[in-house]
Amino acid sequence: MDLVLIEALKVDTVIGVYDWERTLTQTLVLDLELATDIRPAAADDDIAQTLDYAAISERIARFGAEHSFELVETFAERLVDALRREYGIAWIRLTLRKPGAVPAASAVGVRIERGQRSAT
């Protein structure tokens, strides 16, 4: 299985458990690995036969704008579920970082994997 990568995608959203966090937009930084077979797209040079990273990136930005959650865990789970359902992604790894959440750390976050990554 091949991987389509989206790295360091910045997404603005309302996220956080503290009252002050609920009043502003914060930036999350996402890295995604999306399993797919790129051979059909490569053979025909046809974007319709692969995962369109531009369209997926735009969908992620809309997701961030349309939702607000307290936990990064909830954001990650709901986003991955939506992407898998809407784009037919068999396996996905998402690393989500929230910069500035802990003053002594450059970022905090979660990494999740969902689905089955088959070898072909």
PDB file of N, CA and C in Angstrom, residues 12 15 24 26 38 40 42 54 62-63 66 74 80-82 91 94 104 107 119:
ATOM      1  N   ASP A  12      -7.307  26.222  11.650  1.00  0.00           N
ATOM      2  CA  ASP A  12      -7.829  27.095  12.700  1.00  0.00           C
ATOM      3  C   ASP A  12      -9.167  26.572  13.179  1.00  0.00           C
ATOM      4  N   ILE A  15     -10.817  25.209  20.110  1.00  0.00           N
ATOM      5  CA  ILE A  15     -10.447  23.963  20.795  1.00  0.00           C
ATOM      6  C   ILE A  15      -9.937  24.289  22.193  1.00  0.00           C
ATOM      7  N   LEU A  24     -11.792  32.005  21.480  1.00  0.00           N
ATOM      8  CA  LEU A  24     -10.860  32.360  20.412  1.00  0.00           C
ATOM      9  C   LEU A  24     -10.568  31.160  19.518  1.00  0.00           C
ATOM     10  N   GLN A  26      -7.776  28.853  17.680  1.00  0.00           N
ATOM     11  CA  GLN A  26      -6.390  28.426  17.826  1.00  0.00           C
ATOM     12  C   GLN A  26      -5.992  27.613  16.590  1.00  0.00           C
ATOM     13  N   ILE A  38      -1.521   3.999  -5.479  1.00  0.00           N
ATOM     14  CA  ILE A  38      -1.350   5.106  -6.432  1.00  0.00           C
ATOM     15  C   ILE A  38      -1.129   4.633  -7.870  1.00  0.00           C
ATOM     16  N   PRO A  40      -2.972   3.088 -10.259  1.00  0.00           N
ATOM     17  CA  PRO A  40      -3.912   3.489 -11.317  1.00  0.00           C
ATOM     18  C   PRO A  40      -3.782   4.965 -11.696  1.00  0.00           C
ATOM     19  N   ALA A  42      -1.102   6.840 -11.350  1.00  0.00           N
ATOM     20  CA  ALA A  42       0.185   7.028 -12.015  1.00  0.00           C
ATOM     21  C   ALA A  42       0.145   6.509 -13.446  1.00  0.00           C
ATOM     22  N   ALA A  54      -5.208  18.130  -2.165  1.00  0.00           N
ATOM     23  CA  ALA A  54      -5.719  19.504  -2.101  1.00  0.00           C
ATOM     24  C   ALA A  54      -7.172  19.502  -1.621  1.00  0.00           C
ATOM     25  N   ARG A  62     -12.344  23.126   6.393  1.00  0.00           N
ATOM     26  CA  ARG A  62     -13.777  23.328   6.638  1.00  0.00           C
ATOM     27  C   ARG A  62     -14.216  22.657   7.929  1.00  0.00           C
ATOM     28  N   PHE A  63     -13.714  21.448   8.165  1.00  0.00           N
ATOM     29  CA  PHE A  63     -14.041  20.722   9.391  1.00  0.00           C
ATOM     30  C   PHE A  63     -13.650  21.555  10.610  1.00  0.00           C
ATOM     31  N   GLU A  66     -16.038  24.487  11.043  1.00  0.00           N
ATOM     32  CA  GLU A  66     -17.429  24.126  11.345  1.00  0.00           C
ATOM     33  C   GLU A  66     -17.625  23.501  12.715  1.00  0.00           C
ATOM     34  N   THR A  74     -10.995  14.368  20.667  1.00  0.00           N
ATOM     35  CA  THR A  74     -12.291  14.377  19.992  1.00  0.00           C
ATOM     36  C   THR A  74     -12.150  14.915  18.577  1.00  0.00           C
ATOM     37  N   VAL A  80     -10.938  12.020  11.553  1.00  0.00           N
ATOM     38  CA  VAL A  80     -10.540  10.777  10.880  1.00  0.00           C
ATOM     39  C   VAL A  80     -11.768  10.002  10.421  1.00  0.00           C
ATOM     40  N   ASP A  81     -12.789   9.946  11.249  1.00  0.00           N
ATOM     41  CA  ASP A  81     -14.025   9.257  10.867  1.00  0.00           C
ATOM     42  C   ASP A  81     -14.637   9.896   9.621  1.00  0.00           C
ATOM     43  N   ALA A  82     -14.703  11.223   9.588  1.00  0.00           N
ATOM     44  CA  ALA A  82     -15.263  11.920   8.434  1.00  0.00           C
ATOM     45  C   ALA A  82     -14.435  11.680   7.171  1.00  0.00           C
ATOM     46  N   TRP A  91      -7.011   3.201   5.514  1.00  0.00           N
ATOM     47  CA  TRP A  91      -6.149   3.360   6.687  1.00  0.00           C
ATOM     48  C   TRP A  91      -5.638   4.791   6.735  1.00  0.00           C
ATOM     49  N   LEU A  94      -3.042   9.979  11.764  1.00  0.00           N
ATOM     50  CA  LEU A  94      -3.120  11.411  11.983  1.00  0.00           C
ATOM     51  C   LEU A  94      -2.298  11.769  13.208  1.00  0.00           C
ATOM     52  N   ALA A 104       6.089  24.955  28.479  1.00  0.00           N
ATOM     53  CA  ALA A 104       7.423  24.347  28.408  1.00  0.00           C
ATOM     54  C   ALA A 104       7.597  23.416  27.207  1.00  0.00           C
ATOM     55  N   ALA A 107       4.749  21.842  21.516  1.00  0.00           N
ATOM     56  CA  ALA A 107       3.387  21.428  21.168  1.00  0.00           C
ATOM     57  C   ALA A 107       3.025  20.199  21.983  1.00  0.00           C
ATOM     58  N   ALA A 119      -1.064  -4.685   2.601  1.00  0.00           N
ATOM     59  CA  ALA A 119       0.128  -4.699   1.745  1.00  0.00           C
ATOM     60  C   ALA A 119      -0.238  -5.305   0.410  1.00  0.00           C
TER      61      ALA A 119
END
